[in-house]
Short mmCIF file of C-alpha atoms in Angstrom, two decimals:
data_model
loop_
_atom_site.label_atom_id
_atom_site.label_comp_id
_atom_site.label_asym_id
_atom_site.label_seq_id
_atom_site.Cartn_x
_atom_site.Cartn_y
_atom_site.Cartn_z
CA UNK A 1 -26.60 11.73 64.63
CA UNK A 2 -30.23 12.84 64.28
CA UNK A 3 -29.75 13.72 60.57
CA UNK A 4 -27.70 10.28 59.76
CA UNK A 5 -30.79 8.43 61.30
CA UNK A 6 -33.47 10.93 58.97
CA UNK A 7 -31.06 9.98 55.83
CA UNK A 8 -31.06 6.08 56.51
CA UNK A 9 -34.81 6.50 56.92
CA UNK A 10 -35.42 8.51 53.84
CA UNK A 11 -32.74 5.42 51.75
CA UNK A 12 -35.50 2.65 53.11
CA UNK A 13 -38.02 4.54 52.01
CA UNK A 14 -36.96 5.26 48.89
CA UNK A 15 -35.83 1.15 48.22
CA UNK A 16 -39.67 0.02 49.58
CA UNK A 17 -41.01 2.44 46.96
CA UNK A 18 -38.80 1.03 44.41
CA UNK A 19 -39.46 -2.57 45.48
CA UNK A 20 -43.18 -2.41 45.33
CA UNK A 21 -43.49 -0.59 42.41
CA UNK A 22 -41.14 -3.45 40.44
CA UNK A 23 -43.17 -6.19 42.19
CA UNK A 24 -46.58 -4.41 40.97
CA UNK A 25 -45.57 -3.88 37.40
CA UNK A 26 -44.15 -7.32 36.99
CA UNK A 27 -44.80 -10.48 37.05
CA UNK A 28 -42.34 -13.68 37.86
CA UNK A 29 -42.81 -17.33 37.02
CA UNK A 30 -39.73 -18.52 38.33
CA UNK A 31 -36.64 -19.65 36.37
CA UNK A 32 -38.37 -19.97 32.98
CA UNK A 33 -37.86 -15.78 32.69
CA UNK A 34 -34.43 -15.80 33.25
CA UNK A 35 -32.43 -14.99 30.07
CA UNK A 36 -30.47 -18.05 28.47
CA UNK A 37 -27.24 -17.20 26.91
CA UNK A 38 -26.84 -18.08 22.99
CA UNK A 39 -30.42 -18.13 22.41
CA UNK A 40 -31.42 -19.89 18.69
CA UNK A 41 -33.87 -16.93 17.95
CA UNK A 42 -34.47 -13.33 19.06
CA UNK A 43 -38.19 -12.21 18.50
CA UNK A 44 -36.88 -9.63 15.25
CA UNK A 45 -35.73 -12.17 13.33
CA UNK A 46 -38.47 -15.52 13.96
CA UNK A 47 -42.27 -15.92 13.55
CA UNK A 48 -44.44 -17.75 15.87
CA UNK A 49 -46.67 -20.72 15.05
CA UNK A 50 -48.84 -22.81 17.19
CA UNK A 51 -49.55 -27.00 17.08
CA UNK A 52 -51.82 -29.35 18.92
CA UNK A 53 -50.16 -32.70 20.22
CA UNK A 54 -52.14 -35.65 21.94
CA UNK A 55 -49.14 -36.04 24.14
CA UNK A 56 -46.81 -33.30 25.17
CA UNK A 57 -45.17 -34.66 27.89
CA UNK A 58 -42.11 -33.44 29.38
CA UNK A 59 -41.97 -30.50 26.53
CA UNK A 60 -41.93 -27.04 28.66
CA UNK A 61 -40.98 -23.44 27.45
CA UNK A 62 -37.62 -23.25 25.89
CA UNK A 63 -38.03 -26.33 24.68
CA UNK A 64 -35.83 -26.62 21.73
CA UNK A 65 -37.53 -26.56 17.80
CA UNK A 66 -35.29 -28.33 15.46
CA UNK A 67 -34.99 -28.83 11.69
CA UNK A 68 -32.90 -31.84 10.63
CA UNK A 69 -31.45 -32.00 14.39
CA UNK A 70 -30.59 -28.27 13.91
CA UNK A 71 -32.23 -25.95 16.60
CA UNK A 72 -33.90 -23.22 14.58
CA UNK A 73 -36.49 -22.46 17.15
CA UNK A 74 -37.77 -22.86 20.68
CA UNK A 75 -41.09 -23.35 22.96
CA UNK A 76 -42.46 -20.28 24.48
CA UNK A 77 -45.44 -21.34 26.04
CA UNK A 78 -48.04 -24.48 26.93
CA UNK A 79 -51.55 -24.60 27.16
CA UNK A 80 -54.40 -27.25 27.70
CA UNK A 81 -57.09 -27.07 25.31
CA UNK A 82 -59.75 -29.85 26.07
CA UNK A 83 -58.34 -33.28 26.29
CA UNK A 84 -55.09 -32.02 24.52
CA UNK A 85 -52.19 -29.99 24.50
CA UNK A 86 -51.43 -26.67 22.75
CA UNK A 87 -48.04 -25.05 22.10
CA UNK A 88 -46.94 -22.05 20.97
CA UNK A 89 -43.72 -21.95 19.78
CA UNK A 90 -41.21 -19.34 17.65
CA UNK A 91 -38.77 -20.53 14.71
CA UNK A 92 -36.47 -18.95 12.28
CA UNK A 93 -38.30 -16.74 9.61
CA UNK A 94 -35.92 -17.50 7.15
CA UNK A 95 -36.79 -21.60 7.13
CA UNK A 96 -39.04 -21.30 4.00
CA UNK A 97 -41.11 -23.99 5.36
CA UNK A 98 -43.94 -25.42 3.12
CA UNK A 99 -47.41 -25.20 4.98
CA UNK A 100 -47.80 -29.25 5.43
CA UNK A 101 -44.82 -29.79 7.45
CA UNK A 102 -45.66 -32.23 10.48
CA UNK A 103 -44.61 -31.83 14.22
CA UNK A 104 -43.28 -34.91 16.32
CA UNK A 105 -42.16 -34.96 19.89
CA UNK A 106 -39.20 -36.50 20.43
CA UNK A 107 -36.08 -37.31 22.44
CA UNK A 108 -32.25 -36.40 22.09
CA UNK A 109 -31.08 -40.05 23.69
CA UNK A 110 -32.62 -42.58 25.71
CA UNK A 111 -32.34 -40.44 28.44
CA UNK A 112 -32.03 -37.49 26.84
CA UNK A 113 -34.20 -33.96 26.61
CA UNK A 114 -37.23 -33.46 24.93
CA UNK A 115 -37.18 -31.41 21.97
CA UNK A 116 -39.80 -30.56 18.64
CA UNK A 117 -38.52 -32.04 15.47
CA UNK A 118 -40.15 -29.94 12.22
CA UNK A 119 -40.42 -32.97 9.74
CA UNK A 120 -40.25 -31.70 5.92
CA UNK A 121 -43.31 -33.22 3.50
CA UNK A 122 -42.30 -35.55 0.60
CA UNK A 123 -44.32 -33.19 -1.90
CA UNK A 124 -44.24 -29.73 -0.10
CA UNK A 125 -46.64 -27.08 -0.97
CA UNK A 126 -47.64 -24.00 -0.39
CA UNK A 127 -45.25 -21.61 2.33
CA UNK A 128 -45.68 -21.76 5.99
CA UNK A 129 -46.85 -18.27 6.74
CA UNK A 130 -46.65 -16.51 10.22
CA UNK A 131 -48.95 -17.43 12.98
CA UNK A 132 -49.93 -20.58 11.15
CA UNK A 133 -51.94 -23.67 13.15
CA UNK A 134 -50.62 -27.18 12.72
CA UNK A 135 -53.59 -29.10 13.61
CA UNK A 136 -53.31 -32.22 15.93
CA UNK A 137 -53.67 -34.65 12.58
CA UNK A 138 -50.46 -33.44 11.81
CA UNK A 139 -48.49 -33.44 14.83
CA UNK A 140 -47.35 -36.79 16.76
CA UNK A 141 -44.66 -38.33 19.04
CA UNK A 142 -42.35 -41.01 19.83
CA UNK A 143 -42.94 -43.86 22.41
CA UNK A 144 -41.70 -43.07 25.84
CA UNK A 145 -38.52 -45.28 27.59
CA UNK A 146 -41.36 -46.99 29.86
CA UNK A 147 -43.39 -47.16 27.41
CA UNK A 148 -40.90 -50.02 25.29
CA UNK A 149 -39.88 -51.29 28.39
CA UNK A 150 -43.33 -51.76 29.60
CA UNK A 151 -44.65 -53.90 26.06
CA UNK A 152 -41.18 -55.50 26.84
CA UNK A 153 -41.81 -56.75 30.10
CA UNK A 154 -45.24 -58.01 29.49
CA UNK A 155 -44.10 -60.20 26.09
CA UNK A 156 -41.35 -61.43 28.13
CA UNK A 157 -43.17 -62.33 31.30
CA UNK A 158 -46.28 -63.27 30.62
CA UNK A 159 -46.21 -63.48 26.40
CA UNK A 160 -45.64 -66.10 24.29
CA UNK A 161 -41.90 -66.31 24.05
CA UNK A 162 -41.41 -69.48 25.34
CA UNK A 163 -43.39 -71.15 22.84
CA UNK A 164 -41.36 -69.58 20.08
CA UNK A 165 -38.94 -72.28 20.46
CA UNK A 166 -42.01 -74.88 20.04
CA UNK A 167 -42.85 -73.41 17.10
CA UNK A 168 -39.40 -73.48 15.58
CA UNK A 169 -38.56 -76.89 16.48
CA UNK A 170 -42.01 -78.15 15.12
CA UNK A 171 -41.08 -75.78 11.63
CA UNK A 172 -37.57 -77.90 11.45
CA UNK A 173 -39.74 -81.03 11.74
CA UNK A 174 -42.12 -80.25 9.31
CA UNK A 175 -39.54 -79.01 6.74
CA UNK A 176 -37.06 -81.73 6.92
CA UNK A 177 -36.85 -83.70 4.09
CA UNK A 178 -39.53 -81.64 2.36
CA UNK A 179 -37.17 -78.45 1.41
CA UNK A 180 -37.49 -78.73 -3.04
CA UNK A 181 -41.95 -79.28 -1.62
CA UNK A 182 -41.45 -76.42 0.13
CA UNK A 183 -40.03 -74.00 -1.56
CA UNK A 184 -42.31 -75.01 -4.60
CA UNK A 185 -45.02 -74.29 -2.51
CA UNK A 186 -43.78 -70.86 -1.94
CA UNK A 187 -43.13 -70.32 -5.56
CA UNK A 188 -46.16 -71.28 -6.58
CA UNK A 189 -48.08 -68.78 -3.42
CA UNK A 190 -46.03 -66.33 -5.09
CA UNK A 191 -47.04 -67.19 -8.54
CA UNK A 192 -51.00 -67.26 -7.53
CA UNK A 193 -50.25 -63.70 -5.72
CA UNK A 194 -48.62 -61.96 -8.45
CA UNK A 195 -51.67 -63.60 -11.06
CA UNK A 196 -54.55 -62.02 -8.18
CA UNK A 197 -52.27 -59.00 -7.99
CA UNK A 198 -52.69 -58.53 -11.83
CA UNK A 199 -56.15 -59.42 -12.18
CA UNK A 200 -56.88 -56.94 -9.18
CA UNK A 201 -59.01 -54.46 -11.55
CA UNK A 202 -60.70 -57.71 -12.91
CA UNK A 203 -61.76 -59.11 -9.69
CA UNK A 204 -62.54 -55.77 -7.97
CA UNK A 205 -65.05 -55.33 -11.05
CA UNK A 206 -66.75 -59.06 -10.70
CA UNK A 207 -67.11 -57.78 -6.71
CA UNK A 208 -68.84 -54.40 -8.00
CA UNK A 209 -70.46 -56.56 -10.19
CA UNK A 210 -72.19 -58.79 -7.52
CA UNK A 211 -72.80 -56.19 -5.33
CA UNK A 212 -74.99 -54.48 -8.35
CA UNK A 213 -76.41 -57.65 -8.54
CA UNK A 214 -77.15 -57.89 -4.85
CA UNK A 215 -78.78 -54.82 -4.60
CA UNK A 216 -81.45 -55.57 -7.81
CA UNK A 217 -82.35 -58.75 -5.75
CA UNK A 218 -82.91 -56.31 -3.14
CA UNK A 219 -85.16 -54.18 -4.72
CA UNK A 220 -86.53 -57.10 -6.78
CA UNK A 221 -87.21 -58.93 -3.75
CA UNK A 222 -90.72 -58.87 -4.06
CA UNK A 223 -90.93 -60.15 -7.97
CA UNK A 224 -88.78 -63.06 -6.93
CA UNK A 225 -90.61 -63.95 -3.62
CA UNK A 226 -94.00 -63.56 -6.19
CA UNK A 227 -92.25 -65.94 -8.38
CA UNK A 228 -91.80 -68.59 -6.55
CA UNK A 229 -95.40 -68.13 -4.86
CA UNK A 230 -96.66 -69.03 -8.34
CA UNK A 231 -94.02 -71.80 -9.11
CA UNK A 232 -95.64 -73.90 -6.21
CA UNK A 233 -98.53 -75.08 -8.23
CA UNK A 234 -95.99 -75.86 -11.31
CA UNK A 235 -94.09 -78.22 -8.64
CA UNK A 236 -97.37 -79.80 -7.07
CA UNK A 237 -98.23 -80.60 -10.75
CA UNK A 238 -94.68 -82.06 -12.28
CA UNK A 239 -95.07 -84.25 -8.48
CA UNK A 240 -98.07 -85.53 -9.75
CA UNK A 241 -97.01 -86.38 -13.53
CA UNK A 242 -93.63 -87.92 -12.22
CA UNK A 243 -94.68 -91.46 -13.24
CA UNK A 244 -95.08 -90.17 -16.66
CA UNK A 245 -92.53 -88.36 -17.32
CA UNK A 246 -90.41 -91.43 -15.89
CA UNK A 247 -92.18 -93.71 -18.34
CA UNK A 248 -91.48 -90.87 -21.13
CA UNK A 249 -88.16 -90.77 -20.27
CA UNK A 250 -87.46 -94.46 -20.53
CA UNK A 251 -88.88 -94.32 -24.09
CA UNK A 252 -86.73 -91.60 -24.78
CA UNK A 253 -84.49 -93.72 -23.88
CA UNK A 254 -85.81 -96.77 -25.89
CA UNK A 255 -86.15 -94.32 -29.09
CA UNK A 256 -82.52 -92.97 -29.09
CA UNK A 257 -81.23 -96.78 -28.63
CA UNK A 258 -83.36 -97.57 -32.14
CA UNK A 259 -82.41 -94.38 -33.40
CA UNK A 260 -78.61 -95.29 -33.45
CA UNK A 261 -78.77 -98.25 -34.71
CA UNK A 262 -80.92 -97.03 -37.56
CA UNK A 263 -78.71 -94.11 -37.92
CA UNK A 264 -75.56 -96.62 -37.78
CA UNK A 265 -77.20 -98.67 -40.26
CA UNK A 266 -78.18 -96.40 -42.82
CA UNK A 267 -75.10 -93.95 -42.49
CA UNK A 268 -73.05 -95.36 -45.71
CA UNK A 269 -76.29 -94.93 -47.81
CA UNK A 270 -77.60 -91.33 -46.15
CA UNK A 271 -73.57 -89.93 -46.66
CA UNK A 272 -73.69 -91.39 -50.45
CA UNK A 273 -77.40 -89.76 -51.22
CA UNK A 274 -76.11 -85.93 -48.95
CA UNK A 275 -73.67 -86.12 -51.45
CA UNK A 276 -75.01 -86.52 -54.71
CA UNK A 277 -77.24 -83.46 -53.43
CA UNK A 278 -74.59 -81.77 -53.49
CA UNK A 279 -73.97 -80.97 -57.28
CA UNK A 280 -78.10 -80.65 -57.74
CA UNK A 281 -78.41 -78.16 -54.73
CA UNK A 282 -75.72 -76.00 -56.46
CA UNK A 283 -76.88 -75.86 -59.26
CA UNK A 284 -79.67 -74.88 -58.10
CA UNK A 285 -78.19 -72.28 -55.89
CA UNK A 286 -76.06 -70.96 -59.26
CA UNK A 287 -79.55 -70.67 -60.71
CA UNK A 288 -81.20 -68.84 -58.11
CA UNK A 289 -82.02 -65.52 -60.18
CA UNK A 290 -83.13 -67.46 -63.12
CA UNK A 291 -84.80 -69.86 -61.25
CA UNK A 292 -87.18 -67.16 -59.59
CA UNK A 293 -87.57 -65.52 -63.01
CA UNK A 294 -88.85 -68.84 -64.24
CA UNK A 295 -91.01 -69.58 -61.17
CA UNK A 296 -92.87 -66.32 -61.98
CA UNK A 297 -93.33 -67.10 -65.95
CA UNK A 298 -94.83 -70.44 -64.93
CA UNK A 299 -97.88 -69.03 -62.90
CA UNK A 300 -98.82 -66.88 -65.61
CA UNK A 301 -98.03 -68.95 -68.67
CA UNK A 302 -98.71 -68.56 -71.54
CA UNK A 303 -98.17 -64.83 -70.91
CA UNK A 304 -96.68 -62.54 -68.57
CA UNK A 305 -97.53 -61.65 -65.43
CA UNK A 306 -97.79 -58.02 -67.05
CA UNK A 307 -100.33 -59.06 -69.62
CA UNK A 308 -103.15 -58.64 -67.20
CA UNK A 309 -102.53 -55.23 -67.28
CA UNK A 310 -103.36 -54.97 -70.87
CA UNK A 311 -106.78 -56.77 -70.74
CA UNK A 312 -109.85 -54.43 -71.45
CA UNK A 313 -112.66 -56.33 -70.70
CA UNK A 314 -113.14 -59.45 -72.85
CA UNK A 315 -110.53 -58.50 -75.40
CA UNK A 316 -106.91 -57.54 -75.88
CA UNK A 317 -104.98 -55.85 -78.32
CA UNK A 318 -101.69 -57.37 -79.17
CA UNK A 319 -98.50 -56.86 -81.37
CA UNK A 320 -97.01 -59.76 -82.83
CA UNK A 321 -93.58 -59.59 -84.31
CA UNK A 322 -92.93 -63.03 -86.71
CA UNK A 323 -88.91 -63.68 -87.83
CA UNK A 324 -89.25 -65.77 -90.38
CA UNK A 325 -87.38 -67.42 -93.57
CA UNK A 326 -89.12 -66.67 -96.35
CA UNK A 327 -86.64 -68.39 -98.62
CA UNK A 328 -87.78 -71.50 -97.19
CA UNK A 329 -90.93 -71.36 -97.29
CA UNK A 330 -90.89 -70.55 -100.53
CA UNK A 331 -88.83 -73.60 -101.54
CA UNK A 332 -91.01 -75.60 -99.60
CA UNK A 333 -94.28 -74.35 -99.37
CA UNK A 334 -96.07 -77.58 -97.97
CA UNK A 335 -93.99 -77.26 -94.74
CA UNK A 336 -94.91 -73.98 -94.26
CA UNK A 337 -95.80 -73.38 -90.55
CA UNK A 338 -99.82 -72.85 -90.33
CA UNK A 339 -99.56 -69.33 -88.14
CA UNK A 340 -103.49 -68.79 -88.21
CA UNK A 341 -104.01 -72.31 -86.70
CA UNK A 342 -101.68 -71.86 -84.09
CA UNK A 343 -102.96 -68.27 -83.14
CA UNK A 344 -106.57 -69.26 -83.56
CA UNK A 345 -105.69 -72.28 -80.84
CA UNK A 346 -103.21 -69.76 -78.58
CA UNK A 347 -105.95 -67.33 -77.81
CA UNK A 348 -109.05 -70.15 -77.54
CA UNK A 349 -110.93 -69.06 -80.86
CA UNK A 350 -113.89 -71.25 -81.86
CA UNK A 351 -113.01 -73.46 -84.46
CA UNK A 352 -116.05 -71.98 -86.63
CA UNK A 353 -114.92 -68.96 -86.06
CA UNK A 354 -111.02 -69.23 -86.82
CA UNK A 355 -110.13 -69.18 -90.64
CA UNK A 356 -108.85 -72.97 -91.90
CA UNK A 357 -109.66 -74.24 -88.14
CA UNK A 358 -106.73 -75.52 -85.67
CA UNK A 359 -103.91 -76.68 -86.30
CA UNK A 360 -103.61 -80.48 -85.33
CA UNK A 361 -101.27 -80.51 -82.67
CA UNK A 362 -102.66 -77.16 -81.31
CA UNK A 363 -104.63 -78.32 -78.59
CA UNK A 364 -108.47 -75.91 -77.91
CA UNK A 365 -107.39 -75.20 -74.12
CA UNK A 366 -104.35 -75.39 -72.74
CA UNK A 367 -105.09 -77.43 -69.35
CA UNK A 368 -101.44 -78.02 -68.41
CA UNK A 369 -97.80 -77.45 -69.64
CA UNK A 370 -97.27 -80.21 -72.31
CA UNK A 371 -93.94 -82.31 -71.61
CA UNK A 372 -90.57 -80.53 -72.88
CA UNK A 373 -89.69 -83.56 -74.94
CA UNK A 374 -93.04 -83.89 -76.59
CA UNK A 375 -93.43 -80.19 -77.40
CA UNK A 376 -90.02 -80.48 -79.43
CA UNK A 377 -90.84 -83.67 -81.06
CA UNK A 378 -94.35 -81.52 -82.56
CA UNK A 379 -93.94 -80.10 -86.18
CA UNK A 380 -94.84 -76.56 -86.06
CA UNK A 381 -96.67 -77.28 -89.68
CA UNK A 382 -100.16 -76.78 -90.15
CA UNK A 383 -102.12 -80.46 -90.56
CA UNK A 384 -105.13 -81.92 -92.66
CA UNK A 385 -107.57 -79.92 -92.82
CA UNK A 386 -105.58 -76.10 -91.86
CA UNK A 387 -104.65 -73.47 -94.60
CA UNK A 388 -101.32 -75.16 -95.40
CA UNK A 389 -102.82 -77.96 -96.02
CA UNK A 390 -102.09 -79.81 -100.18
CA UNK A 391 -106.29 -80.26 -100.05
CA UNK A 392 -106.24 -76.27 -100.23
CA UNK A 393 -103.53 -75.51 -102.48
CA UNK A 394 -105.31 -72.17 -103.06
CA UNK A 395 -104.77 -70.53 -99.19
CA UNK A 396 -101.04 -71.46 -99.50
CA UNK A 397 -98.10 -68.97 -99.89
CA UNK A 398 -97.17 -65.34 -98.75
CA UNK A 399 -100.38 -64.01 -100.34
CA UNK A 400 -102.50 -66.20 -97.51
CA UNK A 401 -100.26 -65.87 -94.85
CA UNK A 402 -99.48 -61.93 -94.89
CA UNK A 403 -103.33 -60.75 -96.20
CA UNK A 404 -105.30 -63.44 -93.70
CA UNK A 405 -108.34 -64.62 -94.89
CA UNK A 406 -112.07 -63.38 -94.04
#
């Protein structure tokens, strides 16, 4: 008996021992750390990842982590970080997730569990890596049950539902009768928004346009405010002079009655005299090159403009080159032209000095240009009194007019 009682002692022992070295090494938090069977993941073959949510309500560990409502993954723990919500969580390694997938709480039913839906990106990039952060701009979640039931209740107690129905029934009112007005209107908003939906470059130009504008009259704010400082004065005076420039106005007024009816009087004759400009002015314009050409010659006549250049002092030396008909002169020898006269007369020689004296229609000094018609009326023959004159039969011929006289 005494050693049954010593071995039942030493078994107690033993199962304290045993029992408080389990409860030391451990630690429990209740029915979270009891094994599920058919788990999604096993820690081998899944990496973790942790997200921020505004709103995690309801969503404990072993929450489940799905993928197009597959579970691929599950909650493993919760933490509060500030005014939000962080979760850690572990999912299938062999996802190939791109990096800017987004997180949304959600629910399986109305009344259903809460799980994590992984929501794949419209352009995906990059590879979700292990241990990666979803930041809270990327994560989100559903609206609760009371939530809907709650916006509900208040637009159907104390909203304005009931005046729907006033609405509608004025609509009907308004439309009757009016439906081809109507739907023209609508055609033409629609018209005017697709025009302002085209021209939306255009217009958001003229608005960066006015705001540049804006800001100039900004800076120039003080020009301006100068500006009209100084246009005070200018006012004050056009106040005073407003009589007269009423009574200039009025004969303004007065001048462009008379001034049609002159206008309307004379039109016929102005209309025939603008057009028999017209053939003089282009001629004129057909003869612009020769006409400045001429313009030129006439300053400087009888010689060029060049023949200044040639002038040493009170005399000139000068080449003359003479075509003339011998034949005819020698058939005719009184009609010979008198060349000394006209020389002697061209370059102002004294008569005394000039052999056989002028010729008589070669004037001393030539004042002015002689008439066109009168110069080709002249004879270009020597007169009374020159060397081809019948009186001095002796100074006529070649021999005179080739060896000079002295």
């Amino acid at each position: 008996m005494k050693a049954f009682l010593q071995h039942k002692a030493l078994v107690s022992l033993l199962v304290t021992v045993t029992l408080a070295l389990g409860l030391s090494g451990c630690k429990f938090n209740g029915a979270y750390d009891l094994p599920l069977p058919g788990g999604v993941v096993s820690k081998g073959d899944s990496v973790p990842l942790t997200a921020q949510f505004t709103d995690a309500l309801n969503v404990v560990p072993r929450t489940a982590v799905m993928l197009d409502d597959v579970p691929v993954g599950q909650v493993t723990q919760i933490d509060r970080k500030g005014w939000n919500a962080q979760v850690q969580m572990r999912v299938r390694k062999d996802l190939d997730l791109p990096e800017n997938i987004t997180l949304d709480v959600r629910q399986t039913s109305l009344l259903g569990e809460k799980y994590i839906a992984i929501v794949r990106p419209t352009e995906p990039t990059g590879k979700l890596q292990a241990n990666a952060f979803i930041p809270i701009s990327d994560t989100g979640r559903n609206p609760e049950v009371e939530e809907v039931l709650g916006a509900l209740s208040m637009v159907l107690g104390s909203g304005g539902v009931g005046q729907l129905r006033t609405i509608s029934v004025e609509l009907n009112k308004a439309f009757d009768g009016r439906t081809e007005n109507v739907r023209s209107a609508f055609t033409e908003l629609n018209r005017t928004v697709a025009t302002l939906n085209d021209q939306r470059d255009d217009i958001v130009s003229a608005l960066e346009a006015v705001d540049s504008l804006s800001s100039q009259l900004v800076r120039e704010r003080d020009t301006i405010g100068n500006a009209f400082n100084a246009m005070a004065p200018a006012v004050r005076t056009l106040n005073q002079q407003h009589d007269a420039m009423v009574r200039m106005l009025k004969a303004l007024d007065r001048l462009g009655v008379v001034g049609t009816r002159v206008i309307n009087a004379t039109k016929e004759d102005l209309l025939a005299t603008l057009n028999h400009l017209g053939p003089a002015l282009a001629a004129l314009a057909d003869a612009k090159g020769d006409m400045a050409k001429g313009i030129a010659m006439m300053v400087s006549y009888p010689f060029p403009k060049e023949a200044a250049n040639i002038a040493q002092g009170d005399f000139a030396n000068a080449e003359f080159f003479i075509d003339a008909n011998l034949e005819e002169w020698i058939k005719d020898p009184d009609h010979a032209p008198n060349i000394i006269g006209m020389l002697c007369s061209l370059f102002q020689t004294p008569p005394d000095q000039c052999p056989g004296g002028y010729a008589s229609n070669a004037s001393p000094r030539l004042k002015s240009l002689p008439p066109v018609s009168a110069a080709l009326n002249n004879p270009v023959l020597g007169a009374n009194g020159s060397r081809t004159d019948p009186a001095h039969p002796q100074e006529q011929g070649l021999t005179s007019l080739l060896g000079g006289a002295k």
